[in-house]
Coordinates of C-alpha atoms in Angstrom, one line a residue:
M1444 CA 12.8 -49.1 -36.7
T1445 CA 11.3 -51.2 -34.0
S1446 CA 10.3 -51.5 -30.2
S1447 CA 13.5 -53.5 -29.5
N1448 CA 16.1 -51.5 -31.5
I1449 CA 14.9 -48.3 -29.8
V1450 CA 15.4 -49.6 -26.6
N1451 CA 19.1 -50.6 -27.5
I1452 CA 19.6 -47.7 -28.3
A1453 CA 18.4 -46.1 -25.5
I1454 CA 20.3 -48.0 -23.2
V1455 CA 23.3 -47.4 -25.5
L1456 CA 22.9 -43.4 -25.4
V1457 CA 22.5 -43.6 -21.4
Y1458 CA 25.8 -45.5 -21.2
L1459 CA 27.3 -43.0 -23.0
A1460 CA 25.8 -39.8 -21.3
A1461 CA 27.0 -42.0 -17.7
M1462 CA 30.6 -41.9 -19.5
I1463 CA 30.6 -37.6 -19.4
G1464 CA 29.5 -37.5 -16.4
F1465 CA 32.3 -39.7 -15.2
G1466 CA 34.5 -36.9 -16.5
F1467 CA 33.4 -34.0 -14.4
W1468 CA 33.2 -36.1 -11.5
G1469 CA 36.7 -36.9 -11.6
K1470 CA 37.5 -33.8 -12.5
R1471 CA 36.6 -32.9 -8.8
R1472 CA 39.4 -35.0 -7.4
T1473 CA 42.3 -33.8 -10.1
K1474 CA 44.5 -31.5 -8.6
N1475 CA 48.1 -32.1 -9.7
N1476 CA 50.0 -34.3 -12.7
A1477 CA 50.3 -37.4 -10.2
D1478 CA 46.0 -37.4 -9.9
F1479 CA 46.0 -36.8 -13.8
L1480 CA 48.0 -39.6 -15.1
V1481 CA 48.1 -42.2 -12.7
A1482 CA 45.1 -41.2 -10.3
G1483 CA 47.0 -40.5 -7.5
R1484 CA 48.9 -43.4 -7.3
R1485 CA 45.9 -44.5 -4.7
L1486 CA 43.9 -47.1 -6.1
G1487 CA 42.9 -50.0 -3.7
P1488 CA 42.4 -53.8 -5.0
M1489 CA 39.1 -53.9 -6.0
L1490 CA 39.1 -50.7 -8.3
Y1491 CA 42.6 -51.6 -9.8
T1492 CA 42.0 -55.2 -10.5
G1493 CA 38.5 -53.7 -12.5
T1494 CA 40.4 -51.4 -14.3
M1495 CA 43.1 -53.1 -15.3
A1496 CA 41.1 -56.3 -16.5
A1497 CA 39.1 -53.1 -18.4
V1498 CA 41.9 -52.1 -20.1
V1499 CA 43.1 -55.3 -21.5
L1500 CA 39.7 -56.7 -22.4
G1501 CA 38.7 -54.4 -25.5
G1502 CA 37.0 -55.4 -29.0
A1503 CA 39.4 -58.2 -30.0
S1504 CA 38.7 -59.8 -26.5
T1505 CA 35.1 -59.3 -26.5
V1506 CA 33.4 -59.2 -30.1
G1507 CA 36.5 -61.1 -31.4
G1508 CA 36.7 -63.9 -28.8
V1509 CA 33.1 -64.7 -29.2
G1510 CA 33.7 -64.7 -33.0
L1511 CA 36.4 -67.2 -32.7
G1512 CA 34.5 -69.6 -30.9
Y1513 CA 31.9 -69.5 -33.4
T1514 CA 34.3 -70.4 -36.0
A1515 CA 36.5 -72.8 -33.7
G1516 CA 34.7 -73.7 -30.3
I1517 CA 36.9 -74.0 -27.1
S1518 CA 40.2 -73.3 -28.5
G1519 CA 38.8 -69.3 -29.7
L1520 CA 39.5 -69.3 -25.5
W1521 CA 43.4 -68.7 -26.6
L1522 CA 43.6 -65.5 -27.8
V1523 CA 41.9 -63.9 -24.8
A1524 CA 43.9 -66.1 -22.3
A1525 CA 47.1 -65.0 -24.0
I1526 CA 45.9 -61.7 -22.6
G1527 CA 45.7 -63.0 -19.4
T1528 CA 48.9 -64.7 -19.2
G1529 CA 50.6 -61.3 -19.7
V1530 CA 48.6 -59.2 -17.2
L1531 CA 49.8 -62.7 -14.8
L1532 CA 53.2 -62.5 -15.7
L1533 CA 53.6 -58.7 -15.3
S1534 CA 51.9 -58.7 -12.2
L1535 CA 53.8 -61.8 -10.4
L1536 CA 57.3 -61.1 -11.7
F1537 CA 57.2 -57.0 -11.8
A1538 CA 54.5 -55.0 -10.9
G1539 CA 54.8 -54.3 -7.5
R1540 CA 58.9 -53.3 -8.7
L1541 CA 57.5 -51.2 -11.2
Q1542 CA 54.9 -49.6 -8.4
R1543 CA 57.8 -48.8 -6.2
L1544 CA 59.7 -46.8 -8.8
R1545 CA 56.9 -43.8 -9.0
I1546 CA 57.5 -43.0 -12.7
Y1547 CA 55.0 -42.1 -15.4
T1548 CA 56.5 -43.9 -18.2
V1549 CA 58.5 -46.9 -19.7
S1550 CA 61.2 -44.8 -21.0
Q1551 CA 61.7 -43.0 -17.2
M1552 CA 62.0 -46.5 -16.3
L1553 CA 64.8 -47.2 -18.9
Q1554 CA 66.3 -44.0 -18.4
L1555 CA 66.5 -44.8 -14.2
R1556 CA 67.8 -47.9 -14.8
Y1557 CA 70.6 -47.3 -17.7
G1558 CA 71.3 -43.5 -16.9
H1559 CA 72.1 -43.2 -20.9
Q1560 CA 70.1 -40.7 -23.3
A1561 CA 70.0 -43.4 -25.8
T1562 CA 67.4 -45.0 -24.4
Q1563 CA 64.9 -42.0 -24.9
T1564 CA 64.6 -43.1 -28.4
S1565 CA 61.9 -46.0 -26.8
S1566 CA 59.5 -43.0 -26.6
I1567 CA 58.8 -42.9 -30.2
V1568 CA 57.8 -46.3 -30.6
M1569 CA 55.6 -46.2 -27.9
L1570 CA 53.7 -43.3 -28.7
G1571 CA 53.5 -44.5 -32.4
Y1572 CA 52.0 -48.0 -30.7
T1573 CA 49.6 -45.8 -28.5
L1574 CA 48.1 -43.8 -30.5
V1575 CA 47.2 -46.1 -33.4
L1576 CA 46.3 -48.2 -30.3
C1577 CA 43.7 -45.7 -29.6
A1578 CA 42.8 -44.9 -33.0
T1579 CA 42.0 -49.0 -33.6
S1580 CA 40.0 -49.3 -30.7
T1581 CA 38.0 -46.3 -32.1
S1582 CA 37.6 -47.9 -35.2
A1583 CA 36.0 -50.7 -33.4
Y1584 CA 32.9 -49.5 -31.9
A1585 CA 32.2 -46.9 -34.1
T1586 CA 31.5 -49.7 -36.0
I1587 CA 28.4 -50.7 -33.6
F1588 CA 27.2 -47.2 -33.9
V1589 CA 27.1 -47.9 -37.6
V1590 CA 24.7 -50.2 -37.3
L1591 CA 22.8 -49.0 -34.2
F1592 CA 22.2 -45.7 -35.4
G1593 CA 22.7 -46.2 -39.3
W1594 CA 25.6 -42.9 -39.0
E1595 CA 28.4 -43.0 -42.0
R1596 CA 31.5 -44.4 -40.5
W1597 CA 33.2 -41.1 -40.0
V1598 CA 30.2 -39.4 -38.3
A1599 CA 30.3 -42.9 -36.0
I1600 CA 34.1 -42.2 -35.2
A1601 CA 33.7 -38.4 -34.7
V1602 CA 31.0 -39.1 -32.3
G1603 CA 32.4 -42.3 -30.5
G1604 CA 35.9 -40.5 -30.4
A1605 CA 34.8 -37.3 -28.9
I1606 CA 33.0 -39.2 -26.0
V1607 CA 36.3 -40.5 -24.8
L1608 CA 38.2 -37.5 -25.6
V1609 CA 36.1 -35.2 -23.5
Y1610 CA 36.0 -37.8 -20.2
S1611 CA 39.4 -38.7 -20.4
A1612 CA 40.5 -34.9 -20.9
I1613 CA 38.2 -33.4 -18.1
G1614 CA 39.6 -35.5 -15.7
G1615 CA 42.1 -37.2 -16.3
M1616 CA 42.9 -41.0 -15.0
W1617 CA 40.9 -40.6 -11.9
S1618 CA 37.5 -40.6 -14.8
I1619 CA 39.0 -43.1 -16.8
T1620 CA 39.3 -45.5 -13.5
L1621 CA 35.3 -44.6 -12.5
A1622 CA 34.8 -45.3 -16.6
D1623 CA 36.6 -48.6 -16.8
M1624 CA 34.9 -49.8 -13.7
A1625 CA 31.3 -49.1 -15.1
Q1626 CA 32.9 -50.7 -18.0
F1627 CA 33.9 -53.9 -15.8
A1628 CA 30.0 -54.1 -14.1
I1629 CA 28.4 -53.7 -17.5
K1630 CA 31.0 -56.3 -19.3
T1631 CA 30.7 -58.8 -16.5
I1632 CA 27.1 -58.9 -16.3
G1633 CA 26.3 -58.6 -20.2
V1634 CA 29.2 -62.0 -20.7
F1635 CA 29.1 -63.9 -17.9
L1636 CA 25.2 -63.7 -16.5
L1637 CA 23.2 -62.6 -19.8
M1638 CA 25.1 -63.9 -22.8
L1639 CA 26.6 -67.3 -21.7
P1640 CA 23.5 -68.7 -20.1
F1641 CA 21.0 -67.1 -22.9
A1642 CA 23.2 -68.9 -25.3
L1643 CA 23.8 -72.3 -23.9
A1644 CA 20.0 -72.4 -23.2
A1645 CA 19.3 -71.3 -26.8
A1646 CA 22.0 -73.8 -28.2
G1647 CA 21.1 -77.1 -25.9
R1648 CA 17.2 -76.8 -25.3
D1649 CA 16.9 -80.5 -26.1
G1650 CA 19.4 -82.1 -24.2
G1651 CA 21.6 -79.4 -22.0
F1652 CA 25.2 -78.9 -23.1
E1653 CA 25.9 -82.1 -24.0
A1654 CA 23.7 -81.8 -26.8
L1655 CA 26.3 -79.5 -28.5
R1656 CA 28.3 -82.4 -29.3
G1657 CA 25.9 -83.6 -31.8
R1658 CA 25.9 -80.5 -33.6
V1659 CA 29.4 -78.9 -34.2
A1660 CA 32.4 -80.4 -35.6
E1661 CA 34.2 -82.7 -33.2
S1662 CA 37.4 -80.0 -34.0
F1663 CA 34.9 -77.6 -31.7
F1664 CA 36.2 -79.6 -28.4
Q1665 CA 39.5 -79.6 -29.2
I1666 CA 41.9 -77.5 -27.1
D1667 CA 44.4 -76.9 -29.8
G1668 CA 41.5 -77.0 -32.6
I1669 CA 42.2 -73.1 -34.0
G1670 CA 46.2 -74.3 -34.6
V1671 CA 49.1 -74.3 -32.5
Q1672 CA 50.8 -71.8 -35.1
T1673 CA 47.9 -69.4 -34.8
I1674 CA 47.9 -70.4 -30.7
V1675 CA 51.4 -69.2 -30.7
T1676 CA 51.1 -66.2 -32.4
Y1677 CA 48.5 -65.1 -29.6
F1678 CA 50.8 -65.3 -27.1
V1679 CA 53.9 -63.8 -29.1
V1680 CA 51.7 -60.2 -30.0
Y1681 CA 50.0 -60.4 -27.0
T1682 CA 51.7 -61.7 -24.0
L1683 CA 54.9 -60.2 -25.1
G1684 CA 53.2 -56.6 -26.2
L1685 CA 51.3 -56.7 -22.4
L1686 CA 54.9 -57.2 -20.5
I1687 CA 55.5 -53.7 -21.9
G1688 CA 53.2 -51.6 -23.1
Q1689 CA 52.5 -48.2 -21.5
D1690 CA 49.3 -48.8 -21.5
I1691 CA 49.0 -51.2 -18.9
W1692 CA 52.6 -50.2 -16.7
Q1693 CA 50.7 -46.6 -16.4
R1694 CA 47.8 -48.6 -14.8
V1695 CA 50.4 -50.3 -12.4
F1696 CA 51.6 -47.2 -11.2
T1697 CA 47.8 -46.2 -10.1
A1698 CA 48.4 -49.1 -7.2
R1699 CA 48.5 -47.6 -3.8
S1700 CA 51.4 -50.4 -2.8
P1701 CA 53.2 -53.2 -4.6
T1702 CA 50.9 -55.7 -3.1
V1703 CA 48.1 -54.3 -5.1
A1704 CA 49.9 -54.1 -8.0
R1705 CA 51.0 -57.7 -7.4
W1706 CA 47.9 -59.6 -6.3
G1707 CA 45.3 -57.3 -8.0
G1708 CA 46.8 -57.7 -11.2
A1709 CA 47.1 -61.5 -10.6
T1710 CA 43.5 -61.5 -9.9
A1711 CA 42.6 -59.0 -13.0
G1712 CA 44.6 -61.4 -15.4
I1713 CA 42.7 -65.1 -13.4
Y1714 CA 39.4 -63.0 -14.4
C1715 CA 40.7 -62.6 -18.1
V1716 CA 41.6 -66.5 -18.6
L1717 CA 37.4 -67.3 -17.4
Y1718 CA 36.3 -64.3 -19.7
G1719 CA 38.1 -66.3 -22.9
I1720 CA 36.3 -69.1 -21.6
A1721 CA 33.3 -67.7 -21.6
G1722 CA 33.6 -65.9 -24.6
A1723 CA 34.3 -69.5 -26.6
L1724 CA 31.7 -71.1 -25.3
I1725 CA 29.3 -68.3 -26.1
G1726 CA 30.8 -68.4 -29.8
M1727 CA 29.7 -72.1 -29.9
A1728 CA 26.5 -72.3 -28.8
A1729 CA 25.8 -69.3 -31.1
R1730 CA 27.0 -72.0 -33.7
V1731 CA 24.0 -74.3 -32.9
A1732 CA 21.3 -71.8 -32.3
L1733 CA 22.6 -69.0 -35.2
P1734 CA 23.9 -71.5 -37.7
Q1735 CA 22.9 -69.2 -40.5
I1736 CA 25.7 -66.4 -39.7
D1737 CA 27.7 -65.4 -42.4
V1738 CA 31.1 -65.5 -41.1
T1739 CA 33.3 -65.0 -44.4
A1740 CA 35.2 -62.3 -45.0
G1741 CA 35.6 -61.2 -41.4
G1742 CA 31.7 -61.7 -40.4
K1743 CA 32.9 -63.5 -37.4
D1744 CA 32.6 -60.5 -35.7
A1745 CA 29.1 -59.7 -36.3
V1746 CA 28.5 -62.8 -33.7
Y1747 CA 28.8 -61.0 -30.9
A1748 CA 25.9 -58.5 -32.3
E1749 CA 23.6 -61.5 -33.6
V1750 CA 23.8 -63.1 -29.9
A1751 CA 22.4 -59.9 -28.4
S1752 CA 19.7 -58.9 -30.8
A1753 CA 18.1 -62.8 -31.5
L1754 CA 19.2 -64.5 -27.9
L1755 CA 18.1 -62.4 -25.5
P1756 CA 15.0 -60.5 -24.4
V1757 CA 14.3 -56.6 -24.9
G1758 CA 16.7 -54.6 -23.2
L1759 CA 18.7 -56.9 -21.9
G1760 CA 20.3 -57.1 -25.8
G1761 CA 21.2 -53.4 -25.1
L1762 CA 22.9 -54.0 -22.3
V1763 CA 24.9 -56.6 -24.3
L1764 CA 25.9 -53.7 -27.0
A1765 CA 26.4 -51.2 -24.0
A1766 CA 29.1 -53.8 -22.7
A1767 CA 31.1 -54.5 -26.3
V1768 CA 31.5 -50.9 -26.3
A1769 CA 32.3 -50.3 -22.7
A1770 CA 35.4 -52.8 -24.2
M1771 CA 36.1 -51.0 -26.7
M1772 CA 36.2 -47.6 -25.0
S1773 CA 38.3 -48.7 -22.0
T1774 CA 41.1 -49.7 -24.0
A1775 CA 40.6 -46.6 -26.4
S1776 CA 41.1 -44.5 -23.0
G1777 CA 43.4 -45.9 -21.6
A1778 CA 46.0 -46.0 -24.8
L1779 CA 44.9 -42.3 -24.9
I1780 CA 45.8 -41.1 -21.7
A1781 CA 48.8 -43.3 -22.0
A1782 CA 49.9 -41.6 -25.8
A1783 CA 49.9 -38.5 -23.9
T1784 CA 51.5 -39.4 -20.8
V1785 CA 54.5 -40.7 -23.5
A1786 CA 54.2 -37.2 -25.9
R1787 CA 54.7 -35.3 -22.7
T1788 CA 56.8 -36.6 -19.9
D1789 CA 59.3 -38.1 -22.4
V1790 CA 59.1 -37.3 -26.4
L1791 CA 58.5 -33.7 -25.9
P1792 CA 61.7 -33.4 -23.7
F1793 CA 63.9 -35.4 -26.1
V1794 CA 62.5 -33.8 -29.2
S1795 CA 63.6 -30.3 -27.3
G1796 CA 66.6 -31.5 -26.4
L1797 CA 67.8 -31.9 -29.9
L1798 CA 66.5 -28.2 -30.8
P1799 CA 69.3 -25.4 -31.0
G1800 CA 69.4 -22.6 -29.2
R1801 CA 66.5 -21.5 -27.1
F1802 CA 64.0 -23.9 -28.9
G1803 CA 65.5 -26.2 -27.1
K1804 CA 64.9 -27.1 -23.1
S1805 CA 65.8 -29.4 -20.8
S1806 CA 63.6 -32.1 -19.1
G1807 CA 64.9 -31.2 -15.3
A1808 CA 63.8 -27.5 -16.3
D1809 CA 60.4 -28.7 -17.5
K1810 CA 59.5 -31.0 -14.2
A1811 CA 60.7 -27.8 -12.4
E1812 CA 58.0 -25.7 -14.4
Q1813 CA 55.5 -28.2 -13.3
N1814 CA 56.3 -28.7 -9.9
T1815 CA 55.9 -25.3 -9.1
D1816 CA 52.1 -24.9 -10.4
P1817 CA 50.0 -27.9 -10.1
E1818 CA 47.0 -26.7 -11.8
H1819 CA 49.3 -25.3 -14.8
D1820 CA 50.3 -28.7 -15.0
V1821 CA 46.9 -30.6 -15.3
R1822 CA 46.4 -27.9 -18.2
A1823 CA 48.8 -28.8 -20.0
N1824 CA 47.8 -32.7 -19.5
R1825 CA 44.7 -31.8 -20.5
V1826 CA 45.8 -30.0 -23.9
W1827 CA 48.3 -33.2 -25.0
V1828 CA 44.8 -35.6 -24.3
L1829 CA 42.6 -33.1 -26.8
L1830 CA 45.5 -32.9 -29.3
L1831 CA 46.4 -36.3 -29.5
G1832 CA 42.7 -37.4 -29.1
I1833 CA 42.1 -35.5 -32.6
V1834 CA 44.9 -37.1 -34.3
A1835 CA 43.6 -40.8 -33.2
I1836 CA 40.2 -39.9 -34.6
L1837 CA 41.8 -38.9 -37.4
I1838 CA 43.8 -41.9 -38.4
A1839 CA 40.6 -44.1 -37.7
I1840 CA 38.8 -41.9 -40.2
L1841 CA 41.3 -41.8 -43.0
V1842 CA 43.1 -45.5 -42.6
R1843 CA 40.7 -48.1 -43.6
D1844 CA 42.6 -51.1 -42.4
V1845 CA 44.1 -49.7 -38.8
L1846 CA 44.8 -53.4 -37.9
V1847 CA 47.9 -53.2 -40.4
A1848 CA 49.0 -50.3 -38.5
L1849 CA 48.2 -51.7 -35.5
T1850 CA 50.5 -55.2 -36.5
I1851 CA 53.2 -53.5 -37.2
A1852 CA 53.5 -50.7 -34.0
Y1853 CA 53.0 -54.5 -32.1
D1854 CA 56.1 -56.0 -34.1
I1855 CA 58.1 -53.0 -33.8
L1856 CA 57.2 -52.2 -29.8
V1857 CA 57.7 -56.2 -29.3
G1858 CA 60.9 -56.7 -31.9
G1859 CA 62.7 -53.7 -30.5
L1860 CA 61.9 -52.9 -27.0
L1861 CA 61.2 -56.0 -25.0
M1862 CA 64.9 -57.0 -24.5
A1863 CA 66.1 -53.6 -23.6
I1864 CA 62.9 -53.2 -21.2
L1865 CA 63.2 -57.2 -19.4
G1866 CA 66.9 -57.0 -19.5
G1867 CA 66.8 -53.6 -17.4
L1868 CA 64.5 -55.4 -14.8
V1869 CA 66.5 -58.6 -14.7
W1870 CA 69.9 -58.0 -15.2
K1871 CA 72.2 -56.3 -13.6
R1872 CA 75.3 -56.1 -16.0
G1873 CA 73.2 -54.8 -18.7
T1874 CA 74.2 -51.4 -20.3
G1875 CA 73.2 -48.2 -21.3
I1876 CA 74.7 -48.7 -24.4
A1877 CA 73.5 -52.0 -25.0
A1878 CA 70.1 -51.4 -24.6
G1879 CA 70.3 -48.3 -27.0
V1880 CA 72.2 -50.9 -29.5
S1881 CA 69.3 -53.7 -28.8
M1882 CA 66.5 -51.5 -29.4
A1883 CA 67.8 -50.0 -32.8
L1884 CA 68.9 -53.6 -34.3
G1885 CA 65.8 -55.0 -33.0
A1886 CA 63.4 -52.6 -34.8
S1887 CA 65.1 -52.2 -38.0
V1888 CA 65.1 -55.6 -38.1
T1889 CA 61.7 -56.0 -37.5
V1890 CA 60.6 -53.2 -39.9
I1891 CA 63.0 -54.6 -42.9
A1892 CA 61.7 -58.2 -42.2
L1893 CA 57.7 -56.9 -42.6
L1894 CA 58.5 -55.1 -45.3
L1895 CA 60.1 -58.2 -46.9
Y1896 CA 57.3 -60.1 -45.9
A1897 CA 54.7 -57.6 -46.8
T1898 CA 56.2 -57.1 -50.5
G1899 CA 56.2 -60.7 -51.0
V1900 CA 59.9 -60.9 -51.7
I1901 CA 59.6 -63.7 -48.8
P1902 CA 56.6 -65.5 -49.5
S1903 CA 53.8 -66.2 -46.5
D1904 CA 50.3 -66.4 -46.6
D1905 CA 50.2 -63.7 -43.8
G1906 CA 52.2 -61.3 -45.3
V1907 CA 52.3 -58.4 -42.9
Y1908 CA 51.0 -60.5 -40.0
A1909 CA 53.5 -63.1 -40.2
N1910 CA 54.9 -63.7 -37.2
E1911 CA 58.7 -64.3 -38.3
P1912 CA 59.5 -60.4 -38.0
I1913 CA 58.8 -60.3 -34.4
Y1914 CA 61.2 -63.5 -34.6
F1915 CA 63.9 -61.9 -36.1
G1916 CA 63.5 -58.7 -34.5
L1917 CA 64.1 -60.5 -31.1
A1918 CA 67.0 -62.7 -31.7
A1919 CA 69.0 -59.6 -33.2
S1920 CA 68.1 -57.6 -30.1
L1921 CA 68.7 -60.0 -27.7
L1922 CA 72.0 -60.8 -29.4
A1923 CA 73.1 -57.1 -29.2
Y1924 CA 71.8 -56.7 -25.7
I1925 CA 73.7 -59.5 -24.5
L1926 CA 77.1 -58.9 -26.6
V1927 CA 77.1 -55.1 -26.3
S1928 CA 76.8 -55.5 -22.2
L1929 CA 79.7 -58.1 -22.1
L1930 CA 81.6 -55.5 -24.3
T1931 CA 80.8 -52.4 -22.6
P1932 CA 81.7 -51.2 -19.2
A1933 CA 79.0 -51.8 -16.6
T1934 CA 76.4 -49.2 -15.6
D1935 CA 77.8 -46.0 -13.9
S1936 CA 77.6 -47.2 -10.1
R1937 CA 76.0 -43.9 -8.8
V1938 CA 73.0 -44.9 -11.6
M1939 CA 72.8 -48.2 -10.1
A1940 CA 72.3 -46.9 -6.5
A1941 CA 69.7 -44.8 -7.3
W1942 CA 68.0 -47.5 -9.4
R1943 CA 68.3 -49.8 -6.0
N1944 CA 67.2 -46.7 -4.2
R1945 CA 64.3 -46.2 -6.1
L1946 CA 63.5 -50.1 -6.3
S1947 CA 63.9 -50.4 -2.5
G1948 CA 60.6 -48.1 -2.0
A1949 CA 62.7 -45.2 -0.8
E1950 CA 61.3 -41.7 -2.3
N1951 CA 63.4 -39.2 -3.3
P1952 CA 63.2 -36.3 -1.5
A1953 CA 63.5 -33.7 -4.7
E1954 CA 61.1 -35.3 -6.6
P1955 CA 59.2 -38.1 -5.5
D1956 CA 57.1 -38.3 -9.1
Q1957 CA 60.1 -38.2 -11.1
P1958 CA 63.2 -40.1 -11.6
A1959 CA 66.2 -38.0 -11.2
S1960 CA 67.8 -36.3 -14.7
V1961 CA 70.9 -38.4 -15.8
N1962 CA 73.4 -35.2 -14.7
Q1963 CA 71.4 -35.2 -11.3
R1964 CA 72.8 -38.3 -10.7

């Protein structure tokens, strides 16, 4: 092992130890349910912007963005630009209203808006999505541990996953917020202040940035060089997914005011676009400075690590590797607490309500129990984070191609839930029955289309990664939502009054952090 590797390993180990420390710091600030799940709804502009940017810029944005720049040039920015666009749209169009609702989950918004039990099925889809997202991110940063420490894959996943699990469970969203701010700082320094200037200097040492033009294909400077269809894919998958993802909404709920949610989020979206441009430029420069990298069979993901080890001085390369780990851990921790929140707040009451006799318990009873003993409530949340964290680690170990599972989860999330969620926010005539039918039909059509494409019944080079299943699901979902809304009675006036009351920012005096149950309305 070389001295440079030892220094890099030491830097990454210090970073991992700091993550555990953030867990104990967050524990001191966690006193009740709101503290654990949404950081007490007290984040100001700086913390909010940093944590929002951190949670959306994961391994695909950081490592994948540089790899796309290496293979496609400047058009490699579109993946991260699509993510940034999703954050911008969510922040400018909906974040202010979502923050005023003072809820915890997407399913709670649907129940508050429609007052219909059929919307509770959305929690099952959201739980699957967040759990698979956590497992995918865990597998991603474990690959760096495999290279850095020489561990077996399962050991790297177990150790890395345990670190995220521990600091997330100890302090909840407060721990995750502080960790994300550190990760945001490390990613900013690593990408903008280290990788970008060093890579450009190495590639253009004989004539500056313009020297790149004579050393790469002309397509590397075409903004659509990666292909229009690929660009459309990024916006369909990432932009639409970000609009309705529980992990992103939960960060919106941490803002201390609608203004912070709106403009802090917009700032994070702009930062994401700049991050994508930087990643593409780093990849382009690496194509000139390090032309020998094998990018076949997914090897483009190795470009980031090659730049860190070959183009940066000893020590700085370790910081850049820590930035990659930070990107993936921030996504994993955000997805983990989102999964735990959905499981306890939505899925458990929904499933319990379906069980007979003493096994069933209403969500209203659960909420009453939670509010009478805040310390018990926090402990219960920690248990859920621990349990689902273990499940995510096992999925990451046992499932080799978790990317397929994430693709399926994304497709069902967007194809099934998008219309009911956005429709509830923008169309007063939308009804609960329509939302339920829309979600069921959209998800079903998406799944059937996925099976047809994956099995080759419908020929496609993309197979399970084809865009068409989402399009079919969205079309079916939209049609059902509009038609059923027009054919069914309008939403009960009491439900709409409660919805308008919450949107106005007025607190529910009985349960300020929970939507009233359907019966209470």
